[in-house]
Coordinates of C-alpha atoms and ligand atoms in Angstrom, one line a residue:
M1 CA -3.8 -6.1 -25.2
K2 CA -3.2 -3.5 -28.1
N3 CA -1.9 0.0 -27.0
Q4 CA -0.6 1.2 -30.1
N5 CA -2.3 4.5 -29.8
Y6 CA -0.2 6.8 -27.6
K7 CA -1.3 10.1 -28.8
P8 CA -1.8 12.6 -26.4
C9 CA -5.4 13.4 -25.5
D10 CA -7.8 16.4 -24.7
L11 CA -9.9 14.5 -21.8
V12 CA -13.0 16.5 -21.4
I13 CA -15.0 15.7 -18.2
Y14 CA -18.6 16.7 -18.4
G15 CA -19.8 16.9 -14.8
A16 CA -16.3 18.0 -13.6
L17 CA -17.8 19.4 -10.4
G18 CA -19.8 16.4 -9.7
D19 CA -19.2 13.7 -7.2
L20 CA -17.7 10.9 -9.6
S21 CA -15.3 13.5 -10.8
K22 CA -14.3 14.7 -7.4
R23 CA -14.3 11.3 -5.7
K24 CA -12.7 9.1 -8.3
L25 CA -11.7 10.8 -11.5
L26 CA -9.4 13.4 -10.3
I27 CA -7.9 11.2 -7.7
S28 CA -7.0 8.6 -10.4
L29 CA -5.7 11.2 -12.6
Y30 CA -3.3 12.3 -9.9
R31 CA -2.2 8.6 -9.4
L32 CA -1.6 8.2 -13.2
E33 CA 0.4 11.5 -13.0
K34 CA 2.4 10.1 -10.2
S35 CA 3.2 7.0 -12.0
N36 CA 4.2 9.0 -15.2
L37 CA 1.5 7.5 -17.2
L38 CA -0.1 10.6 -18.6
E39 CA 1.3 11.8 -22.0
A40 CA 3.2 14.9 -21.7
D41 CA 0.8 16.9 -23.8
T42 CA -2.4 15.4 -22.6
R43 CA -4.8 18.0 -21.2
I44 CA -7.8 17.7 -18.9
I45 CA -10.9 20.1 -19.5
G46 CA -13.5 20.2 -16.8
V47 CA -16.9 21.1 -18.1
D48 CA -19.8 22.0 -15.9
R49 CA -22.7 24.4 -15.7
L50 CA -21.6 26.2 -12.7
E51 CA -19.9 29.6 -12.9
E52 CA -16.2 28.9 -12.3
T53 CA -12.8 29.8 -13.6
S54 CA -10.0 27.5 -14.4
T55 CA -8.2 28.7 -11.4
G56 CA -11.3 28.0 -9.2
F57 CA -11.5 24.5 -10.9
I58 CA -7.9 23.8 -9.9
E59 CA -8.5 24.9 -6.5
I60 CA -11.6 22.4 -6.3
A61 CA -9.4 19.6 -7.7
H62 CA -6.7 20.3 -4.9
N63 CA -9.4 20.3 -2.2
S64 CA -10.9 17.1 -3.7
L65 CA -7.4 15.5 -3.5
T66 CA -6.8 16.6 0.1
E67 CA -10.2 14.9 1.0
H68 CA -10.1 11.7 -0.9
L69 CA -6.5 10.9 -1.6
N70 CA -5.6 9.2 1.9
T71 CA -1.9 10.2 1.3
P72 CA -0.4 13.7 1.5
I73 CA -0.5 15.5 -1.8
D74 CA 3.1 15.7 -3.6
E75 CA 3.4 19.1 -4.6
E76 CA 5.7 18.4 -7.7
I77 CA 3.1 15.9 -9.0
W78 CA 0.3 18.2 -8.3
G79 CA 2.0 20.9 -10.1
R80 CA 2.3 18.7 -13.3
L81 CA -1.3 17.7 -13.0
S82 CA -2.7 21.2 -12.4
N83 CA -0.8 22.5 -15.3
R84 CA -3.1 20.3 -17.5
L85 CA -6.5 21.5 -15.9
S86 CA -8.8 24.1 -17.2
Y87 CA -12.4 24.8 -17.0
L88 CA -15.3 25.6 -19.2
K89 CA -18.8 26.6 -18.1
I90 CA -21.2 25.0 -20.4
D91 CA -25.0 24.5 -19.8
L92 CA -25.1 21.0 -21.3
T93 CA -28.6 21.5 -22.3
Q94 CA -27.7 24.6 -24.5
P95 CA -26.3 23.3 -28.0
E96 CA -24.9 26.8 -28.9
Q97 CA -22.7 26.7 -25.7
Y98 CA -20.7 23.8 -26.9
L99 CA -18.9 26.1 -29.5
Q100 CA -16.6 27.0 -26.8
L101 CA -15.1 23.6 -27.0
N102 CA -13.7 24.4 -30.7
A103 CA -11.2 26.8 -28.9
A104 CA -10.4 24.5 -26.1
V105 CA -9.5 21.3 -27.8
D106 CA -7.3 20.4 -30.8
P107 CA -8.4 17.2 -32.7
E108 CA -5.3 17.6 -35.1
K109 CA -2.8 17.1 -32.3
R110 CA -4.8 15.4 -29.5
V111 CA -7.6 12.8 -29.5
M112 CA -10.7 14.1 -27.8
V113 CA -11.9 11.9 -25.0
N114 CA -15.2 12.7 -23.9
Y115 CA -16.0 11.4 -20.3
F116 CA -19.8 11.6 -19.5
A117 CA -19.7 11.9 -15.7
V118 CA -23.4 13.2 -15.7
A119 CA -26.8 11.4 -15.2
P120 CA -28.0 9.6 -18.5
F121 CA -30.7 12.1 -19.3
L122 CA -28.1 14.6 -20.4
F123 CA -26.3 12.2 -22.8
K124 CA -28.7 13.1 -25.7
S125 CA -27.9 16.8 -25.2
I126 CA -24.1 16.3 -25.0
C127 CA -24.2 14.1 -28.0
Q128 CA -26.2 16.5 -29.9
G129 CA -24.1 19.5 -28.7
L130 CA -20.8 17.9 -29.7
Q131 CA -22.1 16.9 -33.1
S132 CA -23.5 20.3 -33.9
C133 CA -20.3 22.2 -32.9
G134 CA -18.4 20.0 -35.4
V135 CA -15.5 19.3 -32.8
L136 CA -15.7 15.3 -33.2
T137 CA -13.5 13.4 -35.5
A138 CA -13.4 9.6 -36.4
E139 CA -10.8 9.4 -33.6
S140 CA -12.8 10.8 -30.8
R141 CA -14.1 8.7 -28.0
M142 CA -16.7 8.7 -25.4
V143 CA -16.7 7.2 -22.0
M144 CA -19.9 6.4 -20.0
E145 CA -20.7 4.3 -17.0
K146 CA -23.5 2.9 -15.0
P147 CA -26.4 3.3 -14.8
I148 CA -26.6 2.6 -18.5
G149 CA -30.4 2.2 -18.2
H150 CA -32.5 0.5 -15.7
D151 CA -33.7 -2.3 -17.8
L152 CA -33.2 -3.6 -21.4
K153 CA -35.5 -1.0 -23.0
S154 CA -34.0 2.2 -21.3
S155 CA -30.5 0.8 -22.0
K156 CA -31.2 0.4 -25.7
E157 CA -32.5 4.0 -25.6
I158 CA -29.3 5.3 -24.3
N159 CA -27.2 3.3 -26.5
D160 CA -29.2 4.4 -29.5
V161 CA -28.7 8.1 -28.7
V162 CA -24.9 7.5 -28.4
E163 CA -24.9 5.5 -31.5
E164 CA -26.2 8.3 -33.5
V165 CA -23.0 10.2 -32.9
F166 CA -20.3 7.8 -32.0
H167 CA -19.5 4.3 -33.6
E168 CA -19.3 1.3 -31.3
D169 CA -15.4 1.2 -31.6
Q170 CA -15.4 4.9 -30.1
V171 CA -17.7 3.9 -27.1
Y172 CA -16.0 3.1 -23.7
R173 CA -18.7 1.5 -21.3
I174 CA -17.2 1.3 -17.9
D175 CA -17.6 -1.3 -15.3
H176 CA -15.1 -0.2 -12.6
Y177 CA -14.6 -3.9 -11.6
L178 CA -13.1 -4.5 -14.8
G179 CA -10.2 -2.3 -13.9
K180 CA -9.4 -4.1 -10.6
E181 CA -6.1 -5.8 -10.3
T182 CA -7.7 -9.0 -9.1
V183 CA -10.4 -9.3 -11.8
L184 CA -7.6 -8.7 -14.4
N185 CA -5.6 -11.4 -12.8
L186 CA -8.2 -13.9 -13.5
L187 CA -7.2 -13.8 -17.1
A188 CA -3.6 -14.5 -15.9
L189 CA -4.7 -17.3 -13.4
R190 CA -6.9 -19.0 -15.9
F191 CA -4.9 -18.7 -19.3
A192 CA -1.5 -18.8 -18.1
N193 CA -1.3 -21.8 -15.6
S194 CA -1.8 -25.0 -17.1
I195 CA -2.9 -26.7 -13.8
F196 CA -6.1 -24.5 -14.0
T197 CA -6.7 -24.6 -17.7
T198 CA -7.1 -28.3 -17.7
N199 CA -9.2 -28.5 -14.5
W200 CA -11.5 -25.5 -15.1
N201 CA -14.6 -27.5 -16.1
H202 CA -17.4 -29.7 -14.9
N203 CA -15.2 -32.8 -14.6
T204 CA -13.3 -31.3 -11.7
I205 CA -15.3 -28.4 -10.3
D206 CA -18.3 -29.0 -8.0
H207 CA -19.6 -25.2 -7.9
I208 CA -18.4 -21.8 -7.7
Q209 CA -19.4 -19.1 -5.4
I210 CA -19.1 -15.3 -5.8
T211 CA -19.7 -13.1 -3.0
V212 CA -19.6 -9.2 -3.2
G213 CA -20.4 -7.9 0.4
E214 CA -20.1 -4.2 1.6
D215 CA -20.5 -3.1 5.0
I216 CA -21.6 0.3 4.1
G217 CA -25.3 1.2 3.8
I218 CA -27.0 3.5 1.4
E219 CA -24.7 6.4 2.2
G220 CA -27.1 9.3 1.4
R221 CA -28.0 7.7 -2.0
W222 CA -31.3 6.4 -0.9
E223 CA -33.5 7.9 -3.6
Y224 CA -31.2 6.5 -6.3
F225 CA -30.8 3.1 -4.6
D226 CA -34.4 2.6 -3.8
K227 CA -35.4 2.8 -7.4
T228 CA -32.6 0.6 -8.5
G229 CA -32.0 -2.2 -5.9
Q230 CA -29.2 -4.6 -5.4
L231 CA -29.9 -6.7 -8.4
R232 CA -29.6 -3.8 -10.8
D233 CA -26.9 -1.8 -8.9
M234 CA -24.4 -4.6 -8.4
L235 CA -25.4 -7.9 -9.8
Q236 CA -26.4 -7.0 -13.4
N237 CA -22.9 -5.5 -13.9
H238 CA -20.1 -6.2 -11.4
L239 CA -21.1 -9.7 -10.5
L240 CA -22.1 -10.7 -14.1
Q241 CA -18.9 -9.4 -15.3
I242 CA -16.9 -11.4 -12.6
L243 CA -18.9 -14.3 -13.7
T244 CA -18.0 -13.9 -17.3
F245 CA -14.3 -13.8 -16.7
V246 CA -14.6 -17.0 -14.4
A247 CA -16.7 -18.8 -17.0
M248 CA -15.6 -17.9 -20.5
E249 CA -13.8 -19.9 -23.0
P250 CA -10.2 -19.1 -23.7
P251 CA -10.2 -16.2 -26.1
A252 CA -8.0 -16.5 -29.1
D253 CA -6.1 -13.4 -27.9
L254 CA -6.3 -10.4 -25.7
E255 CA -7.9 -8.2 -28.4
A256 CA -11.2 -6.5 -27.4
E257 CA -13.2 -8.4 -30.0
S258 CA -12.0 -11.8 -29.0
I259 CA -12.7 -11.1 -25.3
H260 CA -16.1 -9.5 -25.9
M261 CA -17.2 -12.5 -27.9
E262 CA -16.3 -15.0 -25.2
K263 CA -18.0 -13.0 -22.7
I264 CA -21.2 -12.7 -24.6
K265 CA -21.3 -16.4 -25.2
V266 CA -21.4 -17.0 -21.5
L267 CA -24.3 -14.4 -21.0
K268 CA -26.1 -15.9 -23.8
A269 CA -25.9 -19.5 -22.1
L270 CA -27.2 -18.3 -18.6
R271 CA -30.4 -20.3 -17.9
P272 CA -33.3 -17.9 -17.8
I273 CA -34.8 -17.4 -14.3
T274 CA -38.7 -16.7 -14.6
V275 CA -41.7 -16.8 -12.5
R276 CA -41.7 -20.6 -12.6
N277 CA -38.4 -20.8 -10.7
V278 CA -37.5 -17.5 -9.3
E279 CA -38.5 -18.6 -5.5
E280 CA -36.3 -21.6 -5.7
K281 CA -33.4 -19.9 -7.4
T282 CA -33.2 -16.3 -5.9
V283 CA -33.3 -14.7 -2.5
R284 CA -34.0 -11.0 -2.0
G285 CA -33.2 -9.3 1.4
Q286 CA -33.5 -5.9 3.0
Y287 CA -31.5 -5.1 6.2
T288 CA -32.9 -4.1 9.4
A289 CA -30.9 -2.3 12.3
G290 CA -28.0 -4.2 13.6
F291 CA -24.3 -3.7 14.4
I292 CA -21.3 -3.2 12.1
K293 CA -18.0 -3.7 13.6
G294 CA -19.5 -3.0 17.0
A295 CA -21.5 0.2 16.1
A296 CA -25.2 0.4 16.0
V297 CA -26.5 1.2 12.5
P298 CA -30.1 1.9 11.4
G299 CA -32.2 -0.5 9.1
Y300 CA -32.9 0.2 5.5
L301 CA -36.4 1.7 6.3
E302 CA -34.9 3.9 8.8
E303 CA -32.2 5.5 6.6
E304 CA -32.4 9.2 6.0
G305 CA -35.0 10.1 3.5
A306 CA -36.5 6.5 3.5
N307 CA -39.9 5.6 2.3
K308 CA -41.1 3.2 5.1
E309 CA -43.1 1.0 2.7
S310 CA -40.3 0.3 0.3
T311 CA -39.6 -3.4 -0.7
T312 CA -36.4 -2.7 -2.6
E313 CA -33.9 -5.4 -2.0
S314 CA -30.4 -4.5 -0.5
F315 CA -29.4 -8.1 -0.7
V316 CA -29.5 -10.7 -3.3
A317 CA -28.5 -14.3 -3.6
I318 CA -28.9 -16.3 -6.9
R319 CA -28.2 -19.9 -8.1
V320 CA -27.2 -19.5 -11.7
D321 CA -26.7 -22.3 -14.2
I322 CA -24.8 -22.0 -17.3
D323 CA -26.2 -24.1 -20.2
N324 CA -23.0 -25.1 -22.1
W325 CA -20.5 -28.1 -22.4
R326 CA -18.0 -26.7 -19.9
W327 CA -20.4 -25.9 -17.0
A328 CA -23.1 -28.5 -17.2
G329 CA -24.1 -29.3 -13.7
V330 CA -21.9 -26.8 -12.0
P331 CA -23.9 -24.1 -10.2
F332 CA -22.6 -20.7 -9.6
Y333 CA -24.0 -19.1 -6.5
M334 CA -23.7 -15.3 -6.3
R335 CA -24.6 -13.2 -3.4
T336 CA -24.0 -9.2 -2.9
G337 CA -25.5 -7.1 0.0
K338 CA -25.2 -3.8 1.8
R339 CA -24.6 -3.8 5.3
M340 CA -22.6 -7.2 5.5
P341 CA -20.2 -7.9 8.4
N342 CA -17.4 -6.4 6.3
K343 CA -16.4 -5.6 2.8
R344 CA -15.3 -8.6 1.2
T345 CA -15.3 -9.5 -2.4
E346 CA -14.1 -13.1 -3.5
I347 CA -14.6 -16.1 -5.7
V348 CA -14.6 -19.5 -4.3
V349 CA -14.0 -22.4 -6.7
N350 CA -15.0 -25.5 -4.9
F351 CA -13.5 -28.7 -6.5
K352 CA -15.1 -32.2 -6.4
Q353 CA -14.4 -34.5 -3.6
L354 CA -12.2 -37.5 -4.3
P355 CA -13.9 -40.5 -5.2
H356 CA -12.2 -42.7 -2.5
N357 CA -10.7 -41.9 0.8
I358 CA -7.6 -43.8 2.1
F359 CA -7.2 -41.6 5.1
K360 CA -10.4 -42.4 7.0
D361 CA -8.5 -42.5 10.4
S362 CA -7.6 -38.8 9.9
F363 CA -10.6 -37.6 8.1
R364 CA -13.9 -39.2 7.6
D365 CA -14.9 -37.2 4.5
L366 CA -12.0 -35.8 2.8
P367 CA -12.7 -32.1 2.2
A368 CA -12.3 -31.1 -1.4
N369 CA -9.8 -28.6 -2.5
K370 CA -10.8 -24.8 -3.0
L371 CA -9.3 -22.0 -4.9
V372 CA -10.2 -18.7 -3.1
I373 CA -9.4 -15.6 -5.0
H374 CA -9.6 -12.5 -3.0
L375 CA -10.5 -9.5 -5.1
Q376 CA -10.9 -7.1 -2.2
P377 CA -9.7 -6.3 0.4
N378 CA -6.1 -8.1 0.8
E379 CA -5.9 -9.1 -2.9
G380 CA -4.5 -12.5 -3.3
V381 CA -5.1 -16.1 -4.0
D382 CA -5.4 -19.2 -1.7
V383 CA -5.4 -22.8 -2.5
V384 CA -6.8 -24.7 0.2
M385 CA -5.4 -28.3 0.4
L386 CA -4.7 -31.1 2.7
N387 CA -1.2 -31.9 3.9
K388 CA 0.4 -34.5 6.4
V389 CA 1.0 -33.1 9.7
P390 CA 4.7 -33.8 10.4
G391 CA 5.5 -36.6 12.9
I392 CA 6.5 -40.2 13.0
D393 CA 4.0 -41.6 15.5
G394 CA 0.9 -43.6 14.6
N395 CA -1.2 -43.1 11.4
I396 CA -0.8 -40.4 8.8
K397 CA -2.7 -37.4 10.1
L398 CA -4.0 -34.7 7.5
Q399 CA -4.7 -31.1 8.1
Q400 CA -6.3 -28.6 5.8
T401 CA -3.6 -25.8 4.8
K402 CA -3.5 -22.9 2.6
L403 CA -1.1 -22.1 0.0
D404 CA -1.3 -18.3 0.3
L405 CA -0.3 -15.8 -2.5
S406 CA -0.9 -12.3 -1.0
F407 CA -0.3 -9.6 -3.8
S408 CA 1.0 -6.9 -1.5
E409 CA 3.5 -9.2 0.0
T410 CA 4.7 -11.2 -3.2
F411 CA 4.9 -8.2 -5.4
K412 CA 6.0 -5.8 -2.5
K413 CA 3.5 -3.3 -3.4
N414 CA 1.6 -1.6 -0.6
S415 CA -1.1 0.1 -2.9
I416 CA -2.7 -1.9 -5.6
F417 CA -4.4 0.5 -8.0
G418 CA -8.3 0.8 -7.9
G419 CA -10.4 0.2 -11.1
Y420 CA -10.6 3.9 -12.4
E421 CA -6.8 4.4 -13.0
K422 CA -6.5 1.4 -15.4
L423 CA -9.8 2.2 -17.3
I424 CA -9.0 5.8 -17.6
L425 CA -5.4 4.9 -19.0
E426 CA -6.9 2.4 -21.3
A427 CA -9.4 5.0 -22.7
L428 CA -6.7 7.5 -23.1
R429 CA -4.7 4.7 -25.0
G430 CA -7.7 3.7 -27.2
N431 CA -8.0 0.1 -26.0
T432 CA -11.5 -1.2 -25.5
T433 CA -10.7 -4.7 -24.2
L434 CA -11.7 -3.8 -20.6
F435 CA -14.8 -2.0 -21.6
L436 CA -18.4 -3.4 -22.3
S437 CA -19.8 -3.9 -25.6
R438 CA -23.3 -2.8 -26.4
E439 CA -24.4 -6.3 -26.8
E440 CA -22.8 -7.4 -23.5
I441 CA -24.8 -4.9 -21.6
E442 CA -28.0 -5.8 -23.5
Q443 CA -27.6 -9.5 -22.8
A444 CA -27.0 -8.8 -19.1
W445 CA -30.2 -6.8 -18.9
A446 CA -32.3 -9.3 -20.6
W447 CA -31.3 -11.8 -18.0
V448 CA -31.8 -9.6 -15.1
D449 CA -34.9 -8.3 -16.4
S450 CA -36.6 -11.6 -16.3
I451 CA -35.7 -12.0 -12.6
Q452 CA -37.0 -8.5 -11.9
D453 CA -40.3 -9.2 -13.8
A454 CA -40.7 -12.6 -11.8
W455 CA -40.4 -10.9 -8.5
A456 CA -43.0 -8.3 -9.6
Q457 CA -45.4 -10.9 -10.8
N458 CA -45.1 -12.7 -7.4
H459 CA -45.2 -9.5 -5.4
S460 CA -42.4 -11.1 -3.6
A461 CA -41.3 -9.1 -0.5
P462 CA -37.5 -9.1 0.6
K463 CA -36.8 -11.2 3.6
S464 CA -35.2 -9.2 6.3
Y465 CA -31.6 -9.7 7.8
P466 CA -29.8 -7.8 10.6
A467 CA -27.2 -5.4 9.5
G468 CA -24.0 -7.1 10.2
S469 CA -25.0 -10.6 9.0
W470 CA -24.3 -12.3 5.8
G471 CA -28.0 -11.9 4.8
P472 CA -31.5 -13.6 5.3
I473 CA -31.6 -17.4 6.5
A474 CA -33.2 -18.1 3.1
S475 CA -29.7 -17.4 1.5
V476 CA -28.3 -20.3 3.6
A477 CA -31.1 -22.5 2.6
L478 CA -30.4 -21.6 -1.1
L479 CA -27.3 -23.6 -0.9
A480 CA -28.4 -26.2 1.9
R481 CA -31.1 -27.4 -0.5
D482 CA -28.3 -28.5 -2.9
G483 CA -26.2 -29.9 0.1
R484 CA -23.7 -27.1 0.1
A485 CA -22.7 -24.1 2.2
W486 CA -21.5 -20.6 1.7
E487 CA -17.9 -19.9 2.4
E488 CA -17.6 -18.1 5.6
Ligands
BG6_1 C1 -21.2 0.8 -7.4 C2 -22.4 0.8 -6.8 O1 -21.3 0.6 -8.9 O2 -20.2 -0.1 -6.9 C3 -22.4 1.0 -5.4 O3 -23.5 1.7 -7.3 C4 -21.2 0.2 -4.6 O4 -23.7 0.8 -4.8 C5 -19.9 0.2 -5.4 O5 -21.1 0.6 -3.3 C6 -18.9 -0.7 -4.9 O6 -17.6 -0.5 -5.5 P1 -16.2 -1.0 -4.9 O7 -15.4 -0.8 -5.9 O8 -16.1 -0.2 -3.6 O9 -16.4 -2.5 -4.5

């Protein structure tokens, strides 16, 4: 990946007093500071509409760290970070107020990185404000993250607004899953290990499962979530991104363009799910009251602020077929849901069974090998394989065993970075490889819109599942119909 641009930056966070900034961005900047990864001259300018001073903003940042950091604040590191912070009160809907930025940033010395940590309806005002105050240069960047629209049409509208001011190579669209260590490790696993490169196709792989389960519910976000649903909130972005990394062809190199091109090819090859096959290929679920780790939790319709009639899905399972040479006949089963028994993100690559079994006395059906990639928690990789049980008596006995590579043990690192640190760093360094191109987002929306439309046409109601389970029974049936089962 190209990292030739190490120029210091003026990182301007719009919505600096909002949730995203306080819960994720400031914490990540602290961790980058701790790892000495911020350029000495890089500055951070918080922008929000609330009356606040730089001193007040610094105090708010300190409080956020105290609340969200999970470890005590190191005062020496905090001292360095707080020296970079300042605050500007700007009402983002008022173009003339952006003039304040001219005095705050220094495009001659620093690259201006504009982080839009606000709702998309403000993007237009920010873009126009930035343009009219004349502060942008060809080097300036903008960073935005989901929701980039709620369907193809609205996503195009957002991208059009941004494109009027920023070129595609200045735009950094975040999917925080692409900053996760284990997602990046997929590149290493697939393209640095010959045992996998030669076996990664329909000749040896039977099917692949991707699970992204969360034990949390809606956490006070009911209004946003109910308009969105699990398909748009998680599958359109995080799961499809994981899928592209698993399924793409080897890129020519690690340059942004090469990777984006291969990912787009996968998205284009996804077989459409329409009203004809939506019932057979998808399952929608909504949780009812249940227990998570022994504690009683309410159902989706009983959450605070819930509309009792809602038919929004909090779980989705899908069989995805990729119509290309490599994956012909290899289904990808994806499932994601809220209020699952625990937080678990993993990919299970199920290899084909051997054609003939010479160990019938020990195993009637030789179980196939599996590669299990744990994305979170306990990041690591397992290979499930058969071994002879040691002993000299009688026939050869086999047992299923695991080759287990835990990242924390192998690399002696207790804390693996979350996604944001990596992505903020890449945005500051000017490397777009791990960000989404406009075409990728639009391809993903086009595929997801077709599912959403099919559900709407069928008036399909979600199937219920108790909180603390792995989704509705229908999700088990989705695989059982193909003679398969979810990895439990
Ligand atoms: C966000 C979704 O994008 O990802 C949330 O909007 C979800 O609903 C979150 O909880 C999960 O992220 P992570 O990193 O905790 O797996």
